[in-house]
Structures are given as structure tokens and as C-alpha cells.
CSV table of C-alpha atoms in Angstrom, one decimal:
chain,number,residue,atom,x,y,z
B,6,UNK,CA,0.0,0.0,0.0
B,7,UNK,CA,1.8,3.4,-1.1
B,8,UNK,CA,0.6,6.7,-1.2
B,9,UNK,CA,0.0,8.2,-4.9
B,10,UNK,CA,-0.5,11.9,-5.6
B,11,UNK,CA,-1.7,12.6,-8.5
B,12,UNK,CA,-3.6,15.7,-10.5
B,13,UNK,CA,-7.3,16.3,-10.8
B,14,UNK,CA,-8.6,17.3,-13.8
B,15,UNK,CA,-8.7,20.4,-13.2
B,16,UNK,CA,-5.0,20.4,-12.3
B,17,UNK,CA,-5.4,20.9,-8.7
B,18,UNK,CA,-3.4,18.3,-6.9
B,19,UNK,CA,-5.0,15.9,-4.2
B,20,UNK,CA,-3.7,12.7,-2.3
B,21,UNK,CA,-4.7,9.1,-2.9
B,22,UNK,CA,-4.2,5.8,-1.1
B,23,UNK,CA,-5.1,2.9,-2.8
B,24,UNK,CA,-4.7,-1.3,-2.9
B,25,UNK,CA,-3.3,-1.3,-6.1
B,26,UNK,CA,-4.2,1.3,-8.7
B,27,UNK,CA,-3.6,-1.0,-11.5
B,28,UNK,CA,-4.7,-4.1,-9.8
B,29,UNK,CA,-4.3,-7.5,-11.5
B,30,UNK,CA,-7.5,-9.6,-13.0
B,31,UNK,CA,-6.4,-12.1,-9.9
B,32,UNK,CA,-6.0,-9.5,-7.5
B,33,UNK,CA,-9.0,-8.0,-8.4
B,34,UNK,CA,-11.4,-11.2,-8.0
B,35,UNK,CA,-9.7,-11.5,-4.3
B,36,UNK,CA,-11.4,-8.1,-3.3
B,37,UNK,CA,-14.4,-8.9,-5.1
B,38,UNK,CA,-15.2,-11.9,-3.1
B,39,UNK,CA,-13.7,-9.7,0.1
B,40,UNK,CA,-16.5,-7.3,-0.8
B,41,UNK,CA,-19.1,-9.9,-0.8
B,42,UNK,CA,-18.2,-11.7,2.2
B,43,UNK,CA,-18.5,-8.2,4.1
B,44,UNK,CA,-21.5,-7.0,2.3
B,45,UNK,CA,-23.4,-9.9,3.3
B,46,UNK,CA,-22.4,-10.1,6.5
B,47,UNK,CA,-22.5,-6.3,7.7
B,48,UNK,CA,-26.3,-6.9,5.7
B,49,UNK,CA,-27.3,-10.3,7.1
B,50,UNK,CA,-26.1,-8.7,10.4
B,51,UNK,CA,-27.9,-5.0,9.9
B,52,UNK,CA,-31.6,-6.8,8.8
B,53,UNK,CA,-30.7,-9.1,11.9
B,54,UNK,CA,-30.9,-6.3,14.2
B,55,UNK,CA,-33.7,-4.3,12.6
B,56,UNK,CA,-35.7,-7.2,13.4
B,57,UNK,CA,-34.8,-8.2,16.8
B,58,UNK,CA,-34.4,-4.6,18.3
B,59,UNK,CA,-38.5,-3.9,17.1
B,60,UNK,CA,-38.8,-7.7,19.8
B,61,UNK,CA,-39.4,-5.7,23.1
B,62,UNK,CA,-38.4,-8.1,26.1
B,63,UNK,CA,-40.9,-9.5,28.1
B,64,UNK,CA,-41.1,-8.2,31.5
B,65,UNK,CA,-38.5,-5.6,33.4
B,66,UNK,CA,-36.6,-5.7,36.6
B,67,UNK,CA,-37.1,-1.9,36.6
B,68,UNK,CA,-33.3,-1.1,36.9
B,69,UNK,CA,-30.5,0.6,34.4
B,70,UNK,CA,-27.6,-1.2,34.7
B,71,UNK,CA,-24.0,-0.6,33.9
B,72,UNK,CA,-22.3,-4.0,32.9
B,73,UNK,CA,-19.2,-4.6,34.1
B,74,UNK,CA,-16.5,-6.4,32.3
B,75,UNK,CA,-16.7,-9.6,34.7
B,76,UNK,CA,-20.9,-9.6,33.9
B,77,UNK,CA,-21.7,-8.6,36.9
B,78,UNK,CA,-23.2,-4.7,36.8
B,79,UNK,CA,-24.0,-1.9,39.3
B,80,UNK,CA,-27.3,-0.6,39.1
B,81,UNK,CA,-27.2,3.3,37.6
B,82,UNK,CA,-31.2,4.5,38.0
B,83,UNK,CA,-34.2,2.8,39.0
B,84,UNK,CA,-37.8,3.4,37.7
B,85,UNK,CA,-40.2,4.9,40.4
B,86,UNK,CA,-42.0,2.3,41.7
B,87,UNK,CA,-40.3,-0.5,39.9
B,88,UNK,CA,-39.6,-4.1,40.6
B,89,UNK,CA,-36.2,-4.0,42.2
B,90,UNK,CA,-37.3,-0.5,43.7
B,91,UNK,CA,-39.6,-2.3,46.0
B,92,UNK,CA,-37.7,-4.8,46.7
B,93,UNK,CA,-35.0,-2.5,48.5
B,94,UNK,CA,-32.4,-2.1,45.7
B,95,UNK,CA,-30.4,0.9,45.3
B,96,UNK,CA,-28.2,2.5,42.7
B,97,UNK,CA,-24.9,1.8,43.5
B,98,UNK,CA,-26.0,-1.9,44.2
B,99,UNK,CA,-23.6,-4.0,42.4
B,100,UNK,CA,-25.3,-7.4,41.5
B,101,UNK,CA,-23.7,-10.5,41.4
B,102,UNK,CA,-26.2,-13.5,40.6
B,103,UNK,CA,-29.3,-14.2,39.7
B,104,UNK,CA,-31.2,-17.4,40.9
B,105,UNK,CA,-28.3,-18.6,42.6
B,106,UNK,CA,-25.9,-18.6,39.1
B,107,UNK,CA,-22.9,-16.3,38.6
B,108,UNK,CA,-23.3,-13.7,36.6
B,109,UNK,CA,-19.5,-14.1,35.5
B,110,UNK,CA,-20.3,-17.7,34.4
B,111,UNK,CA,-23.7,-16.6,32.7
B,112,UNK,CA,-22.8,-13.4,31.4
B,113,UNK,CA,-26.2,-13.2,29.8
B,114,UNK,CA,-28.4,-14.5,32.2
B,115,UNK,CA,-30.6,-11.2,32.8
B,116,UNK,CA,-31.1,-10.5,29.0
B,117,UNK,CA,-32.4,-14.4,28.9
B,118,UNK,CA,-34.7,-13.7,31.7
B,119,UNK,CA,-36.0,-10.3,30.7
B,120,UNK,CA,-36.8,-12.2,27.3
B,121,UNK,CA,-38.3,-15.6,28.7
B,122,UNK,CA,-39.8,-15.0,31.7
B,123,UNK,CA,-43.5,-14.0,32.5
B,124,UNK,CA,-45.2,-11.0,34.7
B,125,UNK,CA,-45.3,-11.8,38.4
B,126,UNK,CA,-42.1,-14.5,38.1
B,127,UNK,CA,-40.1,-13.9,41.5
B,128,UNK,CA,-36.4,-13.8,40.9
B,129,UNK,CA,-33.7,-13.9,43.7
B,130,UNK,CA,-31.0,-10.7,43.0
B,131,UNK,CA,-27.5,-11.5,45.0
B,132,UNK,CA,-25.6,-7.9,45.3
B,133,UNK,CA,-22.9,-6.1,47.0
B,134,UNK,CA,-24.1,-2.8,48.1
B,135,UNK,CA,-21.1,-0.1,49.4
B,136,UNK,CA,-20.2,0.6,52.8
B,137,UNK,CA,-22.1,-2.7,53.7
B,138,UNK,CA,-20.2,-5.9,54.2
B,139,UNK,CA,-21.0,-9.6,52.6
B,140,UNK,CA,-23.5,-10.0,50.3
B,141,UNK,CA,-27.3,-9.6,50.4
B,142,UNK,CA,-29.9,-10.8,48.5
B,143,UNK,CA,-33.8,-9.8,47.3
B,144,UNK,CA,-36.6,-11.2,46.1
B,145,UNK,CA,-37.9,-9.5,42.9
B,146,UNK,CA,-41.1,-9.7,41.3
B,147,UNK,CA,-41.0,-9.4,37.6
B,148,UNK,CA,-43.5,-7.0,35.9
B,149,UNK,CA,-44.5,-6.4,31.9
B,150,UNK,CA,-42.0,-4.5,29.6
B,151,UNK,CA,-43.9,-1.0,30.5
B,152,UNK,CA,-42.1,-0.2,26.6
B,153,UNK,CA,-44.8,-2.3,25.5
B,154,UNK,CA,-47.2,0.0,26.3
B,155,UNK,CA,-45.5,3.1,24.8
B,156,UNK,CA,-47.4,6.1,23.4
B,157,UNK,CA,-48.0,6.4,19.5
B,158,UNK,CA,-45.4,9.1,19.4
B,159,UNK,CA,-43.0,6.7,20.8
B,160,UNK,CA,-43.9,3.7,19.2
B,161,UNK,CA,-43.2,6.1,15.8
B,162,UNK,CA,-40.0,7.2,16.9
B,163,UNK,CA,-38.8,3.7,17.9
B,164,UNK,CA,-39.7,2.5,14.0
B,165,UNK,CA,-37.3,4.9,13.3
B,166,UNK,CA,-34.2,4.5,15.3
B,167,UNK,CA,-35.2,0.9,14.1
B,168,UNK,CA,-34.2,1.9,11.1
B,169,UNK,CA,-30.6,3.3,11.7
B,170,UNK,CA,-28.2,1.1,10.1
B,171,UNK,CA,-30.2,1.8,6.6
B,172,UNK,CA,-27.9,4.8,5.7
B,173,UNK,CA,-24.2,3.2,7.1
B,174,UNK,CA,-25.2,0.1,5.4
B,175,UNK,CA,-26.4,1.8,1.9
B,176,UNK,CA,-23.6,4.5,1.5
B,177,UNK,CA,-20.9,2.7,2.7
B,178,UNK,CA,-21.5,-0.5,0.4
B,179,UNK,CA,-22.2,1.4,-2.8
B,180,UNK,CA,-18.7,3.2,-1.8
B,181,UNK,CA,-16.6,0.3,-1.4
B,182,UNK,CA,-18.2,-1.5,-4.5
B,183,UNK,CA,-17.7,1.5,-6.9
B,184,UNK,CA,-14.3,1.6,-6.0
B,185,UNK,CA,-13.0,-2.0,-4.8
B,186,UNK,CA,-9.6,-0.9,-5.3
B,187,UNK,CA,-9.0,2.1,-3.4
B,188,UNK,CA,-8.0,1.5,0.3
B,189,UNK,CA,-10.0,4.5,1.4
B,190,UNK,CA,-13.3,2.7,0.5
B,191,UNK,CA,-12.7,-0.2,2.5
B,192,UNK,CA,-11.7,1.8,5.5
B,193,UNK,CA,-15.3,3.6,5.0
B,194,UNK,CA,-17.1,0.8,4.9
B,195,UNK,CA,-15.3,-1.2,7.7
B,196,UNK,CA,-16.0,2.2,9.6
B,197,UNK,CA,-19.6,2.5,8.6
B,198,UNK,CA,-19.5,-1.1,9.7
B,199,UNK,CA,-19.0,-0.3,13.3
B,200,UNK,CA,-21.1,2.5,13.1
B,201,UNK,CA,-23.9,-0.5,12.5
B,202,UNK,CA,-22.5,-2.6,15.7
B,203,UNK,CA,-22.1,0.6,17.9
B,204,UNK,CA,-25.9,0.6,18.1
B,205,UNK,CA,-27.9,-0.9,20.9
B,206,UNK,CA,-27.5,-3.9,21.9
B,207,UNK,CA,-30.7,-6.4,21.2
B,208,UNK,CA,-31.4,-8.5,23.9
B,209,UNK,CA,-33.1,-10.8,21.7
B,210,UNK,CA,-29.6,-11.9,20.3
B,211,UNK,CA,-29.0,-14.0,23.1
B,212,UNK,CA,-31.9,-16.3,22.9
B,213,UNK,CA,-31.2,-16.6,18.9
B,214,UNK,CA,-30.3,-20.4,17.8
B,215,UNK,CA,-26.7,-21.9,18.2
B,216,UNK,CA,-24.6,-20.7,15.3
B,217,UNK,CA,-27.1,-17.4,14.6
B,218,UNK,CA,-26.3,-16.3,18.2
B,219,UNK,CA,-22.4,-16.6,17.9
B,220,UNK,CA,-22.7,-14.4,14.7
B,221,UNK,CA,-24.0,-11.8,16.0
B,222,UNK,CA,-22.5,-11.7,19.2
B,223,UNK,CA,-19.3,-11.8,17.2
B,224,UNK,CA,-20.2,-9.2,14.7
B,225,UNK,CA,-21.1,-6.9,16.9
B,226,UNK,CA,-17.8,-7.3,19.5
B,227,UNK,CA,-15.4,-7.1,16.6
B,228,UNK,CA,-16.9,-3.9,14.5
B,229,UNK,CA,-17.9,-1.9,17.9
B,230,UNK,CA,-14.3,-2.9,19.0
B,231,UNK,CA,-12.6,-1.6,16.1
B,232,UNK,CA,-14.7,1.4,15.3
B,233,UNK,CA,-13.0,4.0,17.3
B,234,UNK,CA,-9.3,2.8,15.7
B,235,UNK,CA,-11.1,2.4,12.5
B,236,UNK,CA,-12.6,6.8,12.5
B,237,UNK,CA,-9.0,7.5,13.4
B,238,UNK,CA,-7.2,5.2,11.2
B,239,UNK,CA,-9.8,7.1,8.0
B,240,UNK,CA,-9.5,10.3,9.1
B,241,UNK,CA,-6.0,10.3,9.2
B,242,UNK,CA,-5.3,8.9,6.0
B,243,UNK,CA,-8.4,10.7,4.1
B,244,UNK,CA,-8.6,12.9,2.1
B,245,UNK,CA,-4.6,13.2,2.9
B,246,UNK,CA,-2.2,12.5,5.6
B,247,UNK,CA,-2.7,14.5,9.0
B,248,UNK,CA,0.1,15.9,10.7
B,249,UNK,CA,-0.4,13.4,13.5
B,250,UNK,CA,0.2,10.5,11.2
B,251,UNK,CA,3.0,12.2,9.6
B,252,UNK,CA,4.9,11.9,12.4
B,253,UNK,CA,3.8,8.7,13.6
B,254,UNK,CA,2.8,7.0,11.1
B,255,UNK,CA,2.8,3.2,13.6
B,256,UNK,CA,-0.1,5.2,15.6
B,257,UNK,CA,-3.0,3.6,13.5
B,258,UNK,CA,-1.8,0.4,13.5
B,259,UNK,CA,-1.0,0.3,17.4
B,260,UNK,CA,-4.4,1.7,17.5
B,261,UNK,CA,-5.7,-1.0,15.3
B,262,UNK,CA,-4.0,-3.8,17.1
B,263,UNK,CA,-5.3,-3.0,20.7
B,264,UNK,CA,-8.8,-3.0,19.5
B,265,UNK,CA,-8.7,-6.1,18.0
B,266,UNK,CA,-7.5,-7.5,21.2
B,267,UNK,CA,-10.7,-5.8,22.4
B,268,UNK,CA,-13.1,-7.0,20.1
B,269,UNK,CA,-11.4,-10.6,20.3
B,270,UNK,CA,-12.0,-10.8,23.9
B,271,UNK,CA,-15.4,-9.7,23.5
B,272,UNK,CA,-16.5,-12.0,21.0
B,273,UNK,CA,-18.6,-13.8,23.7
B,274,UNK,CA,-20.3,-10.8,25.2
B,275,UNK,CA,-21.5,-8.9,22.2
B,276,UNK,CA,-19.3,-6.2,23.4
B,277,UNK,CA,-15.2,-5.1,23.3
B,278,UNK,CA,-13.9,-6.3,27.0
B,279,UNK,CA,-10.6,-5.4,28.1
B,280,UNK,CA,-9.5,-9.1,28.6
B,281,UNK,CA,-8.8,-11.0,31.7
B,282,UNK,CA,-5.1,-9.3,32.0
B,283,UNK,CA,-6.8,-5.8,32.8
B,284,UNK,CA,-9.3,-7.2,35.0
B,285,UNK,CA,-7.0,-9.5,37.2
B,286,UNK,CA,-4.4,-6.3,37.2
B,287,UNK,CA,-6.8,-3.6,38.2
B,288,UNK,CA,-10.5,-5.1,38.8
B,289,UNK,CA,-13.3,-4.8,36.5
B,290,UNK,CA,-14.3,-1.2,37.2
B,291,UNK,CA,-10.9,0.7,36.5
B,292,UNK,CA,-10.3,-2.2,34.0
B,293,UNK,CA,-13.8,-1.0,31.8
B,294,UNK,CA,-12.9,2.6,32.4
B,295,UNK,CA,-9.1,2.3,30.7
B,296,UNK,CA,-10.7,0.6,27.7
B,297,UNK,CA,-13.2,3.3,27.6
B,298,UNK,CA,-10.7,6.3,27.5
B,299,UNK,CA,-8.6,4.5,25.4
B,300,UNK,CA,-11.6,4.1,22.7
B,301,UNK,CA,-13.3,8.2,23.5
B,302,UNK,CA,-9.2,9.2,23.1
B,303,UNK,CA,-9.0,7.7,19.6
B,304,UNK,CA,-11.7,9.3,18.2
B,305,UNK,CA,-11.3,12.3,19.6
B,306,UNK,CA,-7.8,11.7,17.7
B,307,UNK,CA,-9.8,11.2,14.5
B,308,UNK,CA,-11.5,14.6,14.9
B,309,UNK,CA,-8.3,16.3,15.5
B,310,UNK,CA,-6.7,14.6,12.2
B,311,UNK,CA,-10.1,16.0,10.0
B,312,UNK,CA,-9.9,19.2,11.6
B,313,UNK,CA,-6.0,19.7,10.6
B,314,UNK,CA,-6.4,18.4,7.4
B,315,UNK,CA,-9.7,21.2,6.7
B,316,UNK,CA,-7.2,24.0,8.1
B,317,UNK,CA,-4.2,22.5,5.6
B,318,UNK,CA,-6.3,22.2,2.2
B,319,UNK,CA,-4.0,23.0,0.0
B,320,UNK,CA,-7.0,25.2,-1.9
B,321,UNK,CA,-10.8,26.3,-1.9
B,322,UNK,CA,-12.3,23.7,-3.4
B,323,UNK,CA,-10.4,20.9,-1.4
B,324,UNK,CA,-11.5,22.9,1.8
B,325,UNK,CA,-14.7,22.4,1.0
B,326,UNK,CA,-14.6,18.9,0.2
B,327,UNK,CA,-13.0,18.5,4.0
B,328,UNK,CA,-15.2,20.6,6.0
B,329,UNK,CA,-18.7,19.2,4.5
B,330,UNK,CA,-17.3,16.1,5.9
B,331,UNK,CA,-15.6,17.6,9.1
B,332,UNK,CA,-19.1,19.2,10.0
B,333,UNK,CA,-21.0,16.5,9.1
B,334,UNK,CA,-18.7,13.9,11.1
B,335,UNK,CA,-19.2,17.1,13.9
B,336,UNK,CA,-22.9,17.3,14.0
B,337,UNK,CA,-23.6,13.6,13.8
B,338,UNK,CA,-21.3,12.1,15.9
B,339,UNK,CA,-20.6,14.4,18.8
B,340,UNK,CA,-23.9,14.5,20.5
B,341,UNK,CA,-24.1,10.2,20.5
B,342,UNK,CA,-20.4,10.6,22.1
B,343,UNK,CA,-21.2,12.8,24.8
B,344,UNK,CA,-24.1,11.2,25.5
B,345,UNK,CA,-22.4,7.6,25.5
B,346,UNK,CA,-19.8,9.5,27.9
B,347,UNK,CA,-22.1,11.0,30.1
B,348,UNK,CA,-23.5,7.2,30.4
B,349,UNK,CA,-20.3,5.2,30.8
B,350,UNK,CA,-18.2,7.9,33.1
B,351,UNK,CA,-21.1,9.4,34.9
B,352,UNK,CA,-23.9,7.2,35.0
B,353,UNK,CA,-26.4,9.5,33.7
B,354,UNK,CA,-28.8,7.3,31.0
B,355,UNK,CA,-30.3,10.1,28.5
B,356,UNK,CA,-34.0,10.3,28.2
B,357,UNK,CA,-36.2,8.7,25.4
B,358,UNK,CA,-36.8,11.9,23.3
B,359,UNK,CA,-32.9,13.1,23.8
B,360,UNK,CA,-31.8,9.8,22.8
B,361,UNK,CA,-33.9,9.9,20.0
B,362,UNK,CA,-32.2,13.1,18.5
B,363,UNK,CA,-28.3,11.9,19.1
B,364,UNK,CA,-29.2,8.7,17.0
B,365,UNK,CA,-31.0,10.8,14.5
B,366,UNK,CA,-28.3,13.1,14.2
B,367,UNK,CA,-25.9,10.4,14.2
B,368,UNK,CA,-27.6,8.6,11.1
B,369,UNK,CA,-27.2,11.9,9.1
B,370,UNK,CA,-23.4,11.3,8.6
B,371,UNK,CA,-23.6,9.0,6.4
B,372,UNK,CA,-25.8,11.4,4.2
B,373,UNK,CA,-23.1,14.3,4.4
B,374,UNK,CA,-20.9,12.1,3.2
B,375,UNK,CA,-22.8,10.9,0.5
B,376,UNK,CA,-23.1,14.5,-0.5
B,377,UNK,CA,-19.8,15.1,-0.5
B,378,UNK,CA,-19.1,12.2,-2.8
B,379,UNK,CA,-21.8,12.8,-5.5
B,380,UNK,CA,-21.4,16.9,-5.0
B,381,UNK,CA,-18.0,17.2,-4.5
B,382,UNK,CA,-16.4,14.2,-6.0
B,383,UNK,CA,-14.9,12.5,-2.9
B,384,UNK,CA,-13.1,9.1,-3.6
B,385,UNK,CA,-14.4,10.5,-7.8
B,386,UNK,CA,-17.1,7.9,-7.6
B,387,UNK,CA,-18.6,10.8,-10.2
B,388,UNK,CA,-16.2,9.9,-12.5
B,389,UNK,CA,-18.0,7.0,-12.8
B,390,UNK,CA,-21.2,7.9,-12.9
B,391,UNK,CA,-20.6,10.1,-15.4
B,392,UNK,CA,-20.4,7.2,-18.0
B,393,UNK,CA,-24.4,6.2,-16.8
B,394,UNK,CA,-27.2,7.6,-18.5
B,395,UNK,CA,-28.4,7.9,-14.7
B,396,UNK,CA,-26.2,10.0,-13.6
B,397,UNK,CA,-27.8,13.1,-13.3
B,398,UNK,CA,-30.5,10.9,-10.7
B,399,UNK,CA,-27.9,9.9,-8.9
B,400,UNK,CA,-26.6,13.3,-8.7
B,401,UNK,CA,-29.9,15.0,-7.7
B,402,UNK,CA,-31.3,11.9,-6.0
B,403,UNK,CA,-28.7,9.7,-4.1
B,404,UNK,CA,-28.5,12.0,-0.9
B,405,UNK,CA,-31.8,12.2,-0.5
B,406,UNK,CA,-33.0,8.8,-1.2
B,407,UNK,CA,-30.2,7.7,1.6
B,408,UNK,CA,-31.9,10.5,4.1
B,409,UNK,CA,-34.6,8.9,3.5
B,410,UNK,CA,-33.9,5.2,3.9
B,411,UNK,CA,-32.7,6.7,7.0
B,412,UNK,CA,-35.5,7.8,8.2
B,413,UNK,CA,-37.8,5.0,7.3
């Protein structure tokens, strides 16, 4: 892989990366059946979880929890009046087992119950609660999914977010297909990818059959693993090098390599896990919060690499090429991050409507950067186009019918 500069057509220079500019007819079938290995994954895996998320669990305990990398989790907020409300838990409470089995041996065990069990089931909670020594337990009586019983409004909005990997999944597969060999559209769709397995997490997934279960447990810990690695990795490659991997150019791929340790150790939780080193070293609280700042420090790295690169374009029309996608990348990602900091740092858990908004926000990148790339010729998929009788639909149209999608 070598950088290439070459000259636009309108003589105004830009940077390239790409797999092989001149790639061989045998080279070129390899990434062709790459491509449709991934597609039908990150697809199989995206119509997966439009269709379990819209399968609201059965009955509640009542509680937020904040899963720890062990299994066990500490209880963030509790719904007035709720199930483990009146049975005496607290936030804070940090809950061990359930029935009697280890939550560390059955790391799903309260997603199976929330999904199989029945209103008025009485379930025994075994917790730790600070400043109190041993352990205690409660009896909890289960009650009906209260989501099941939303308001219209709700039920309309939840259709929606049901709908979020639409755009990541349309943009970034007619990217990498148009342009197979260029290494920039493989690092957008393995980024839109995780931008898919970032979303929430399903609960039906873990009562899904055998080898269904494994996949998407293992999907979703290897592409929300690598996402943060993978924005930085993009944006400081794209549209040129950033300063920062100018001068350390190993960054990405140290970046890379810790998150696939992540995403490998996680591949039975559904989630990244900072492996059994971090937890034995430092316990599964401080273990959780150094893989955490290590992931919110990476992209914040990938922001900083866009941002130099917008103040660097080498000229007007390159600036704008950058900062449609710098703002874009700003408006759509930043409220979802704060939000997922507020949640993983401070225990705060965002409202309905609020969460609503950061995922509908978050959505709309992939439709900025569709614009830039029919409007201002990112990755020159226009090029192409140009050579369809349909272009000028897709010129006019694409954007909007991936805002749509989006939204529906």
C-alpha cells in the first residue's frame, strides 16, 4: 500500500491511497469476493438487528444497569416504583447472581430472563451494596415491559431508530463496490460497519439459535471494538495525511491492534472487554474505564486529524470537500459521544426523546458524506457515474433517497 498523488482534472493536486491502482484480474477477484463476504455479512447482520431490536423483552426488573466487564453490573437509576425499587435495591447496588448462578459464568443471564420470563415471576438478586459488608440478596417480582405500552409518538420514533443502520449500510457499500480498489473505501465501509454494531444492543440476540447467536454476538464485538481505531485510522489517512500520522505514522496500526484484542476478547459478550489481563491487574471497574478512555481518546484523535487536514487544504475547493465532511462527522457524531460519555463515566442514561435526537443526528453522517461524494467528488465515484445515463438521478437523488432510507 503506497501513497499516490496525483492531479485532478482540473490540475489541482490531491492525495490518494489505494490497494493497487492497476490491480491484476487475480487480485482484483480476491477483493471482489472480500467485498461480498462483508456486504453480506455487515447486511445479514444490519436486517438481523432491525428485526430483533423492534422484539421488546418481556417483562423488566425496573433497573439501568451498567455492565461490568466480569458480567456482573452496578445498578445506575431505578424506575419509580419498579420491581427492584420495592424490593430494597439501590443505585450503586452491584449485582452478582441471579437465581443462585454467577453472573461471571452466565454473562447473559438477565437479558435471557427479561426475554423468557413472565409478569409476576419472583427472581432472587444476590448484590454487593457499598459501605455494607458480605453479600445480600432480594426477592424481585418481575412485571410487563412497561415499553410495551408506549405512546403512538413513541412507538413512531422507535420505528425509526429501528431503522438506523439503513444509511451506514447503503452508503458505505455502494462506496466500497464502486471503488474496490482504493483502500480508502474499505476503511469507510469497515467504519460505517461499526457505526452499524455501535448501536444498541438487542437482547433478543441472546436467545437466537446456536450458530445465529455466535454471529451476532461476534459481529457486533469485533466492528464496535474496532470502530474508534477504524474513524481514526480514516481520518488520518483521508482525504490526505494529518500531521499526526505524519509523524507517527505506527499510531494507526497500534491503535488498530489494541482494538482487535478488544473486540477478540469480547466476541462472547457482544461487546469489546478489556480481557482477563486488565481485569486480574486492576479489577473490572478501572479495568472497563481504561478501555473506555482508550476508545473516546481515539476518536477524539480522528476529529483532530479531520480538523488539521480542513485547516491544511491545499486550496478552496479541497476545503470544502473537508469541512462538508468535518461538519457532518461534527454534527452527527458528537452528541451520541457525549451522550455515551455521560453514560459510561457518569452514570447518567439520556431520556427517550434526547436519545432519539443523538441517534438521528448520528444517522445523518452517512448522508453528508454521501453528498460530498456525489457533489464534491470525494473518492471520484462521479467519475464514474458520469459514464451512466443515470447519472444526473444519482446526482440530484442519491443524498436524499439515503436520508430517506434513514429515516424509514
Amino acid at each position: 500500500m503506497t501513497e499516490e498523488v496525483q492531479v485532478a482534472p482540473q490540475g489541482k493536486p490531491f492525495s490518494r491511497f489505494a490497494i493497487g491502482r492497476r490491480c491484476t484480474p487475480a487480485a482484483r477477484i480476491v477483493l471482489i469476493v472480500l467485498a461480498v463476504i462483508f456486504a453480506s455479512a455487515t447486511a445479514f447482520y444490519s436486517f438481523c438487528w432491525m428485526y430483533y431490536i423492534r422484539q421488546q423483552p418481556r417483562v423488566e426488573f425496573g433497573i439501568n444497569p451498567n455492565v461490568l466487564p466480569d458480567s456482573t453490573f452496578n445498578i445506575i437509576s431505578l424506575y419509580a416504583n419498579g420491581p427492584a425499587q420495592q424490593a430494597g435495591l439501590k443505585v450503586g447496588d452491584r449485582v452478582l447472581a441471579i437465581n443462585g448462578l454467577s453472573l461471571t459464568s452466565n454473562p447473559h443471564l438477565l437479558s435471557v430472563i427479561r426475554e423468557k420470563g413472565y409478569p409476576g415471576d419472583t427472581v432472587s438478586l444476590s448484590f454487593e451494596r457499598p459501605g455494607h459488608p458480605g453479600t445480600m440478596e432480594v426477592q424481585v417480582v418481575l412485571r410487563a415491559n412497561s415499553e410495551l405500552a408506549s405512546s403512538r409518538a413513541k412507538w413512531t420514533a422507535q420505528q425509526i431508530l429501528g431503522s438506523y443502520p439503513l444509511a451506514f449500510l447503503v452508503v458505505g457499500l455502494a462506496v466500497l463496490f464502486m471503488r474496490l480498489d482504493d483502500r480508502n473505501a474499505w476503511l469507510l465501509a469497515l467504519m460505517f460497519a461499526g457505526f452499524i454494531a455501535v448501536s444498541n444492543f438487542p437482547e433478543s440476540f441472546v436467545v437466537a439459535k446456536g450458530g445465529m447467536r455466535h454471529f451476532l454476538l461476534g459481529y457486533r464485538a469485533i466492528f464496535e471494538g474496532l470502530l474508534a481505531s477504524l474513524f481514526y485510522f480514516f481520518f488520518a489517512v483521508f482525504p490526505s495525511r494529518s500531521p499526526i500520522d505524519s509523524r507517527l505514522p505506527w499510531l494507526k496500526w497500534l491503535f488498530l491492534g489494541l482494538a482487535a484484542l478488544f473486540s477478540l476478547f469480547g466476541l462472547n459478550y457482544g461487546n469489546p472487554h478489556p480481557g482477563p489481563v486488565l481485569v486480574k491487574l486492576f479489577g473490572p471497574q478501572l479495568a472497563l474505564k481504561m478501555m473506555l478512555t482508550f476508545i473516546y481518546g481515539t476518536v477524539v484523535l480522528g476529529f483532530t486529524s479531520l480538523a488539521f487536514n480542513s485547516l491544511r487544504a491545499p486550496n478552496a475547493e479541497a476545503k470544502r470537500k473537508i469541512r462538508v465532511i468535518l461538519w457532518g462527522a461534527f454534527i452527527g457524531i458528537t452528541p451520541a459521544s457525549l451522550a455515551k460519555l455521560l453514560e459510561d463515566f457518569g452514570s447518567y442514561r439520556p431520556p427517550f426523546w434526547l436519545d432519539f435526537i443523538d441517534i438521528f443526528l448520528l444517522s445523518l453522517f452517512p448522508v453528508c458524506f454521501a453528498y460530498a461524494v456525489v457533489k464534491h467528488r470525494v473518492l471520484e465515484i462521479p467519475v464514474l457515474l458520469r459514464r451512466s445515463a443515470r447519472y444526473l438521478l444519482v446526482r440530484r437523488g442519491f443524498a436524499l433517497l439515503v436520508l430517506l432510507v434513514a429515516s424509514g
